[in-house]
PDB file of C-alpha atoms in Angstrom:
ATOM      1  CA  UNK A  17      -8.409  19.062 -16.939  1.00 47.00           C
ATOM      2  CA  UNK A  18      -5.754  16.732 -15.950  1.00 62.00           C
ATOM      3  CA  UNK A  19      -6.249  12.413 -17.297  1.00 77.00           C
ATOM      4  CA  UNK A  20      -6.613  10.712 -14.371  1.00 90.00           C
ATOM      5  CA  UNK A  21      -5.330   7.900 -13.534  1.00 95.00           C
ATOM      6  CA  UNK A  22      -6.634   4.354 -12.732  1.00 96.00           C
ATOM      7  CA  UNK A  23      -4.903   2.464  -9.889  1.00 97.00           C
ATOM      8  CA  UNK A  24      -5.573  -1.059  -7.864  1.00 97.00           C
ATOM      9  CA  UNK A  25      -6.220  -0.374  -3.875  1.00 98.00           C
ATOM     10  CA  UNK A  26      -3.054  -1.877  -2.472  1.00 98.00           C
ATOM     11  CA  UNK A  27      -2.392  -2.604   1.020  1.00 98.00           C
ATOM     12  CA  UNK A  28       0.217   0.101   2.646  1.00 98.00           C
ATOM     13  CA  UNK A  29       1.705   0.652  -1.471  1.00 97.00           C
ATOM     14  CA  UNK A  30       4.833   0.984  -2.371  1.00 97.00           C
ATOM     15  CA  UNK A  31       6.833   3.618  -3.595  1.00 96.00           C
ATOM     16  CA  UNK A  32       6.272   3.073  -7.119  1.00 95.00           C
ATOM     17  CA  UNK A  33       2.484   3.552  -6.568  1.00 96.00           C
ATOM     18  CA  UNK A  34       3.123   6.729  -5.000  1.00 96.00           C
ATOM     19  CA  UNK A  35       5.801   8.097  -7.373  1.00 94.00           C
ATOM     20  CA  UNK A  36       3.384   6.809  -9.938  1.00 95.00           C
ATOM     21  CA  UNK A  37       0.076   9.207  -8.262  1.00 95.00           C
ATOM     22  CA  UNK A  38       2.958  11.891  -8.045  1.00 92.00           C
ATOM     23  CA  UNK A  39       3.913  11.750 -11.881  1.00 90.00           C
ATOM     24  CA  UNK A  40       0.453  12.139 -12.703  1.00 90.00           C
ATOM     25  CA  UNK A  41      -2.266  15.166 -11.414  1.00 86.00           C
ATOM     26  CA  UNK A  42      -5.442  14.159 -12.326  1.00 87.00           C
ATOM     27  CA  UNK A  43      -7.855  12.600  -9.669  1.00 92.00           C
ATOM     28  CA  UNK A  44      -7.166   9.161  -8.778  1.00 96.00           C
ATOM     29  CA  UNK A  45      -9.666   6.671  -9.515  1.00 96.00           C
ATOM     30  CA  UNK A  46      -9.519   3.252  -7.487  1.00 97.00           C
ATOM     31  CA  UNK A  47     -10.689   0.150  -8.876  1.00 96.00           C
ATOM     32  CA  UNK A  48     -13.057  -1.667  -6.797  1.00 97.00           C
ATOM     33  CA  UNK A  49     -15.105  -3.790  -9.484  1.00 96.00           C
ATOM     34  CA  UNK A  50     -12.300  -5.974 -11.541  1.00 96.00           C
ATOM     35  CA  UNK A  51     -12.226  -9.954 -10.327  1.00 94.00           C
ATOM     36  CA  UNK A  52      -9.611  -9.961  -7.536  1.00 94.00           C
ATOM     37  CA  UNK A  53      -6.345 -10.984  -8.711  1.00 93.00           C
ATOM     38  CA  UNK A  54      -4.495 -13.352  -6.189  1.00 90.00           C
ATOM     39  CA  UNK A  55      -1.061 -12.970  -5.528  1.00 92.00           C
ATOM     40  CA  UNK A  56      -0.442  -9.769  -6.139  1.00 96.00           C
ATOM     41  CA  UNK A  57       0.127  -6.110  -3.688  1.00 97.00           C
ATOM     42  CA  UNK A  58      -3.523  -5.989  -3.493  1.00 97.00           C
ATOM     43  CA  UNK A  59      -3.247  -7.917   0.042  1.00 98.00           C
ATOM     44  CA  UNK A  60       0.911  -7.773   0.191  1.00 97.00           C
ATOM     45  CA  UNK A  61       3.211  -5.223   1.090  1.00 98.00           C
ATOM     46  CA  UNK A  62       6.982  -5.147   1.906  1.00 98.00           C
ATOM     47  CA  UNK A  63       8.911  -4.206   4.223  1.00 98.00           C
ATOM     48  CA  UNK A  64      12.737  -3.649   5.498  1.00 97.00           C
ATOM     49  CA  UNK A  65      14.469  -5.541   8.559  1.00 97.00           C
ATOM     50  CA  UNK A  66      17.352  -6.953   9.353  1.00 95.00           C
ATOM     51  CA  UNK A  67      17.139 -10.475   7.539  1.00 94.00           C
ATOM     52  CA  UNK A  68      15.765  -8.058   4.319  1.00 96.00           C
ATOM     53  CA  UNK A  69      12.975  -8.090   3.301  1.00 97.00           C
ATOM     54  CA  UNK A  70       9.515  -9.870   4.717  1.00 98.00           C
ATOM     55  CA  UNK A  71       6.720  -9.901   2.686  1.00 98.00           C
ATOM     56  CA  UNK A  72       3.397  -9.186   5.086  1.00 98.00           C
ATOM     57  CA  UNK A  73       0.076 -10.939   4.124  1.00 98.00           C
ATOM     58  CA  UNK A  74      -3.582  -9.522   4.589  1.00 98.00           C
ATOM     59  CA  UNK A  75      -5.449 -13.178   4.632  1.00 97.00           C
ATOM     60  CA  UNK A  76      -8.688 -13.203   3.056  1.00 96.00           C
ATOM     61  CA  UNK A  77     -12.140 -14.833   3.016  1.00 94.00           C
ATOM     62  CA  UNK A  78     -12.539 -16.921  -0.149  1.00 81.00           C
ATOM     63  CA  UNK A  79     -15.959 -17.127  -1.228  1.00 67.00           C
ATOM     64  CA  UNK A  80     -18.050 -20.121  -2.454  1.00 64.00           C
ATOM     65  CA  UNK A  81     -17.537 -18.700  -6.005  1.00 64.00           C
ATOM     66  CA  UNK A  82     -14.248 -18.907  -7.455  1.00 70.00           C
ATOM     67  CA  UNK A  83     -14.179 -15.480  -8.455  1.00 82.00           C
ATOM     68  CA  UNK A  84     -14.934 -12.498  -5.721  1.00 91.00           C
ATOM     69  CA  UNK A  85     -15.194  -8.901  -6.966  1.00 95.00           C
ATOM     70  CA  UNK A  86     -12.263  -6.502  -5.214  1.00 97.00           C
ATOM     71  CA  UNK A  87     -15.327  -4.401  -3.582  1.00 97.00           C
ATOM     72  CA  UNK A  88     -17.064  -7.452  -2.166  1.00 96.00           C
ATOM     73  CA  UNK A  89     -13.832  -9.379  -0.554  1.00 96.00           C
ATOM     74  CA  UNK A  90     -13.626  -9.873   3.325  1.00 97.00           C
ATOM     75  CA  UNK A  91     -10.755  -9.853   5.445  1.00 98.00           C
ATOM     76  CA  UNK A  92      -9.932 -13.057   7.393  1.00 97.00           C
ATOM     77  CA  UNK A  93      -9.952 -12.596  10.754  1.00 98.00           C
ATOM     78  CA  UNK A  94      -9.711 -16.561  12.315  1.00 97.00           C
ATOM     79  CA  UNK A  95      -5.785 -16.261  13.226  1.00 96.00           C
ATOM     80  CA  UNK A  96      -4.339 -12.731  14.941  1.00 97.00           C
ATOM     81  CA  UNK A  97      -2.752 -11.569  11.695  1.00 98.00           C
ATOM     82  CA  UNK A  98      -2.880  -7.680  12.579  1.00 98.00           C
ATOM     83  CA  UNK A  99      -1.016  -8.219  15.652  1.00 98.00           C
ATOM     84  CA  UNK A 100       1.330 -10.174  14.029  1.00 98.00           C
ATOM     85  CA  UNK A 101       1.930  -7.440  10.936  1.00 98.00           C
ATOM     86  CA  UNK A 102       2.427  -4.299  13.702  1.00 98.00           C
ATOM     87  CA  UNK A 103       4.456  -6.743  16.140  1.00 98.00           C
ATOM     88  CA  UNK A 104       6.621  -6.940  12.678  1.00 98.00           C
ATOM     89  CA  UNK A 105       6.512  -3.372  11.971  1.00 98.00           C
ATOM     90  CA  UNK A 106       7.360  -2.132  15.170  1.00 98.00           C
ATOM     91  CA  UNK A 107      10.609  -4.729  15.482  1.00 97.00           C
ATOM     92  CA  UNK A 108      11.622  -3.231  11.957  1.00 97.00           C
ATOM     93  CA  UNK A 109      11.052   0.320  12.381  1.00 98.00           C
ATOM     94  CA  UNK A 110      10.873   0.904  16.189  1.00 96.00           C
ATOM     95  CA  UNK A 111      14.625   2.466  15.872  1.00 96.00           C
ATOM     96  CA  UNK A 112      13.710   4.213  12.672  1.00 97.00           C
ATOM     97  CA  UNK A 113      14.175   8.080  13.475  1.00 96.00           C
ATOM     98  CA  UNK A 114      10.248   8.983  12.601  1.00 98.00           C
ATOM     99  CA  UNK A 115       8.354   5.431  14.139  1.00 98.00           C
ATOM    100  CA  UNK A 116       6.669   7.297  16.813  1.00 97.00           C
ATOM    101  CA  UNK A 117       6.362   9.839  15.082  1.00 96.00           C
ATOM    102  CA  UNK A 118       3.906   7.909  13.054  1.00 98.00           C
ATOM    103  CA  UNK A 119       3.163   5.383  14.818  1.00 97.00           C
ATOM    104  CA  UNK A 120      -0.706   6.295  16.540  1.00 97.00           C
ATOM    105  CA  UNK A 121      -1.455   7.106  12.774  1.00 97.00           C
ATOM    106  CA  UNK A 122      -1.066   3.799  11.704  1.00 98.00           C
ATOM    107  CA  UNK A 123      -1.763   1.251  14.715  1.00 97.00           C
ATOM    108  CA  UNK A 124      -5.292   2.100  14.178  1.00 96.00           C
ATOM    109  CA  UNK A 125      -4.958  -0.261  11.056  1.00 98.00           C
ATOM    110  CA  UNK A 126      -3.901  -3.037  13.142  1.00 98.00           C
ATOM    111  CA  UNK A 127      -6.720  -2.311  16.003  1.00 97.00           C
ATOM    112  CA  UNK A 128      -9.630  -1.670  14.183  1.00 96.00           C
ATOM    113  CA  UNK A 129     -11.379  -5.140  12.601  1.00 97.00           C
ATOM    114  CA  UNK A 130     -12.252  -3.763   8.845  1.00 98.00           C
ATOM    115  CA  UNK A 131     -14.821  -5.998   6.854  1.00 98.00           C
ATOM    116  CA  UNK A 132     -13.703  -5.691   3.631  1.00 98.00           C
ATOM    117  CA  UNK A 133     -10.411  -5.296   2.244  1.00 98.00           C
ATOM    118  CA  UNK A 134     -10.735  -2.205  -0.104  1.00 98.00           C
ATOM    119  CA  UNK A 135     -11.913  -0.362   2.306  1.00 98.00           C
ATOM    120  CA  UNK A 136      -8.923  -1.085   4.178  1.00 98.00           C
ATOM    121  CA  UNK A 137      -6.666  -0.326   1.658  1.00 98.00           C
ATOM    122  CA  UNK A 138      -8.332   2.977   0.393  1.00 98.00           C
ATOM    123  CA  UNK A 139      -8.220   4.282   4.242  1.00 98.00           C
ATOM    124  CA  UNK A 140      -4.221   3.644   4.231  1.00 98.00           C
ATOM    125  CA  UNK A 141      -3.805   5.549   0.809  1.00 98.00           C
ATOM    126  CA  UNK A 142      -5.802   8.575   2.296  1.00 98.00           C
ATOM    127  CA  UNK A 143      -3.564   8.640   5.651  1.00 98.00           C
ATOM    128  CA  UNK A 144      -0.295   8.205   3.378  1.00 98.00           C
ATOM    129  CA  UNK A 145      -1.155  10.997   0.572  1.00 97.00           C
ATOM    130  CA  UNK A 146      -2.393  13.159   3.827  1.00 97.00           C
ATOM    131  CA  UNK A 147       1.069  12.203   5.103  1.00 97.00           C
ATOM    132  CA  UNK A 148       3.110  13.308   2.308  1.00 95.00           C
ATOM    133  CA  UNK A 149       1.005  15.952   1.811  1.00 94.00           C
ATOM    134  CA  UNK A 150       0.034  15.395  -1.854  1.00 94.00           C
ATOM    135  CA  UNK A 151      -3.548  16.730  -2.376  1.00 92.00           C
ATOM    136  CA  UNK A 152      -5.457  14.208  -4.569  1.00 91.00           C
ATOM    137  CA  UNK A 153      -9.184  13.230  -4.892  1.00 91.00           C
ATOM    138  CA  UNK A 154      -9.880   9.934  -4.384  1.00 95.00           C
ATOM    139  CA  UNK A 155     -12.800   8.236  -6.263  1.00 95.00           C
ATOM    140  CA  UNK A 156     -13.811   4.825  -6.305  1.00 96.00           C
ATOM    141  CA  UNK A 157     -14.262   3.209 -10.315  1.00 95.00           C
ATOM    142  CA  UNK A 158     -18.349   3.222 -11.573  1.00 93.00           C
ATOM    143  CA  UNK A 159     -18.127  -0.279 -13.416  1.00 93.00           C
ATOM    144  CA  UNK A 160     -15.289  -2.476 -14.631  1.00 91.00           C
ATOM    145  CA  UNK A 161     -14.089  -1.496 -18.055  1.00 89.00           C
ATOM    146  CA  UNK A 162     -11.012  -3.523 -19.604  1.00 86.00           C
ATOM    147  CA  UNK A 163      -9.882  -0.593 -21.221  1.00 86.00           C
ATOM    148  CA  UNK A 164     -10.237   2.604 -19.476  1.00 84.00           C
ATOM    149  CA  UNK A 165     -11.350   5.325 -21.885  1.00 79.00           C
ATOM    150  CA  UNK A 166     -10.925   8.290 -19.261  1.00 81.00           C
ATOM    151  CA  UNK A 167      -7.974   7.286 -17.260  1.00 89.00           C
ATOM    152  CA  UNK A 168      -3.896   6.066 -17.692  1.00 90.00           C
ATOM    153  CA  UNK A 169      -4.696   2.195 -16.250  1.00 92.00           C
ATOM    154  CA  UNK A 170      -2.014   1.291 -14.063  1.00 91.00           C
ATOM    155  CA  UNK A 171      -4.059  -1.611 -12.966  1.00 92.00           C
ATOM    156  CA  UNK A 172      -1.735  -4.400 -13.900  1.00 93.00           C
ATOM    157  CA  UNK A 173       1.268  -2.474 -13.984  1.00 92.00           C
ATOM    158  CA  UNK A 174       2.482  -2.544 -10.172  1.00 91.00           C
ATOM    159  CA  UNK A 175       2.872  -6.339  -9.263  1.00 93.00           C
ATOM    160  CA  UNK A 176       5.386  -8.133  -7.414  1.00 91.00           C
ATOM    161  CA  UNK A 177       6.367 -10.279 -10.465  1.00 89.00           C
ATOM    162  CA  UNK A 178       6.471  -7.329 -12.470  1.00 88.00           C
ATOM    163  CA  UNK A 179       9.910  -4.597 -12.349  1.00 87.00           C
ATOM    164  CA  UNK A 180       9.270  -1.472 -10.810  1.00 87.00           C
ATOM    165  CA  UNK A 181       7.948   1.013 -12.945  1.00 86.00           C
ATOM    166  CA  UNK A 182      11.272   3.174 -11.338  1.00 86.00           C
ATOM    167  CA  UNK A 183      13.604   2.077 -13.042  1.00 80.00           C
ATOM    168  CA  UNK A 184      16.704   3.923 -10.830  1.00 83.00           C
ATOM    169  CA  UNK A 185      14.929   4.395  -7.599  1.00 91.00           C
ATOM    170  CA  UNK A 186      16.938   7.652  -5.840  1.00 92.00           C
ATOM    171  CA  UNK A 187      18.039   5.714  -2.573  1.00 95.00           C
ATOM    172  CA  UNK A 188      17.278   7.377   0.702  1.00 96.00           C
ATOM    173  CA  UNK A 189      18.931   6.210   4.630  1.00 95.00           C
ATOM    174  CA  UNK A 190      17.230   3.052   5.759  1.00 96.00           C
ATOM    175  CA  UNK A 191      17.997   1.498   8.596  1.00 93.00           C
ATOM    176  CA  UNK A 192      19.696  -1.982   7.694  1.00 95.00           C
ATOM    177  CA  UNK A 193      21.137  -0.345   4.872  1.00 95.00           C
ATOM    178  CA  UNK A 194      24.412  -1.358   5.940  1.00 94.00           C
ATOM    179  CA  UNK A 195      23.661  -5.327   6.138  1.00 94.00           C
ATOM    180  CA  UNK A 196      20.904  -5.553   3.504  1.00 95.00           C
ATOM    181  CA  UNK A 197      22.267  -2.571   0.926  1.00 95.00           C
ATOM    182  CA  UNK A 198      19.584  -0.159  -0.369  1.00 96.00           C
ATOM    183  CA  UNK A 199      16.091  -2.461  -1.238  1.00 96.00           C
ATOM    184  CA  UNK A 200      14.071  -0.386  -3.975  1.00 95.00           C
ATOM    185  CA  UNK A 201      10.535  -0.102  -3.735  1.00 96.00           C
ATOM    186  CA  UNK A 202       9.158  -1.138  -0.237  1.00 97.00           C
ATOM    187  CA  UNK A 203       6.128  -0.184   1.203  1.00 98.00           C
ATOM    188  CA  UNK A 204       5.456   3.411   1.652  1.00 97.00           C
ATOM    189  CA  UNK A 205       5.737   3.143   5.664  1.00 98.00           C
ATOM    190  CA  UNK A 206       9.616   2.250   5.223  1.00 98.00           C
ATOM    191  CA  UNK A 207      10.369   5.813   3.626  1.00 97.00           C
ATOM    192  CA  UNK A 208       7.847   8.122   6.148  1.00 98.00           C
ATOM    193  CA  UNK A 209       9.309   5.912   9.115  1.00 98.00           C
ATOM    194  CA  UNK A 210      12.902   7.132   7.720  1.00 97.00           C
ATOM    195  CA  UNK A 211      12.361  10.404   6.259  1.00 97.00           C
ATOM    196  CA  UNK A 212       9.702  12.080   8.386  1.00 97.00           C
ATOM    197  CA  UNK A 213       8.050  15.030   6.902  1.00 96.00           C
ATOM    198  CA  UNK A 214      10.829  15.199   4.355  1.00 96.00           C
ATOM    199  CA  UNK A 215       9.083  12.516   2.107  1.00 96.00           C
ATOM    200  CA  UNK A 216       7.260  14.876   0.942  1.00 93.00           C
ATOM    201  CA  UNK A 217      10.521  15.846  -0.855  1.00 92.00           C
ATOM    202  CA  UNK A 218      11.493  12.554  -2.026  1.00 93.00           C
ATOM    203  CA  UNK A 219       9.284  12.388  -5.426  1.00 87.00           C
TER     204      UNK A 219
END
């Protein structure tokens, strides 16, 4: 049987995360009981426009205790941040050759009020893999182990402060390409939006 691996639910993840899942066959194994990190992809993703890129911001509820546990955090709901994340996606992407293509697939993210932010996240790396057509189980983590015995821990590994774990991302069209040059390792939306049903091809 093929190692697993251990990965953080991030919100819409970038290509790194997938090429990562890609690289690797085993079953995927979320983790949903380490002490949220701030700061990091976990509520961030990144996208392409015309200006470059624009970091977009899942707000969270922070709880009384200083430290919440990934399962238990809530998304913030007290200013209109989904409408303002798909008003941003569709102004990047509405030109993009595959938006509508996609687009009733993932305006259901920005409609429906989710509780908590893992589930959130898990529900976007379902409709992505389903997407891209890579057929991987999905299980969420038992108990929080600092060192995973079973699985290759990628938990810290993908984080905006951190390089890519590509090191010479393969470029592919994107539409500001020609103002902003090629930007490496945005979220996964930027290459199905541009690519279509040929990202499937792209890892």
């Amino acid at each position: 049987m093929s190692t697993g691996i251990l990965l953080p639910a991030l919100y819409l993840p970038n290509i790194s995360y997938l090429q990562t899942i890609k690289n690797n066959d085993g079953p995927i194994v979320v983790e949903q009981f380490e002490n949220f990190p701030k700061q990091t992809f976990r509520t961030r993703t990144q996208i392409a426009t015309a200006n470059g890129v624009l970091d977009l911001l899942v707000p969270i509820q922070h709880g009384k205790k200083q430290r919440q546990v990934m399962k238990d955090v809530l998304i913030n709901y007290d200013h209109p941040w989904q409408r303002l994340h798909w008003l941003s996606i569709q102004t990047a992407y509405r030109s993009s050759a595959y938006f509508e293509y996609y687009e009733d697939d993932f305006r259901e993210f920005y409609e429906k009020e989710y509780s908590h932010l893992l589930e959130f996240n898990v529900d976007q790396l379902k409709l992505i893999l389903k997407l891209l057509k890579i057929n991987r189980e999905i299980v969420l983590s038992e108990k929080y182990e600092a060192e995973s015995p079973n699985e290759i821990d990628f938990r810290k590994a993908i984080h905006p402060k951190l390089p890519s774990l590509i090191q010479q991302q393969k470029p592919y069209y994107q539409l500001f390409e020609d103002k902003n040059g090629f930007l490496p390792n945005l979220s996964s939306i930027d290459l199905l939006f541009s690519q279509g049903p040929q990202s499937k091809n792209y890892f």
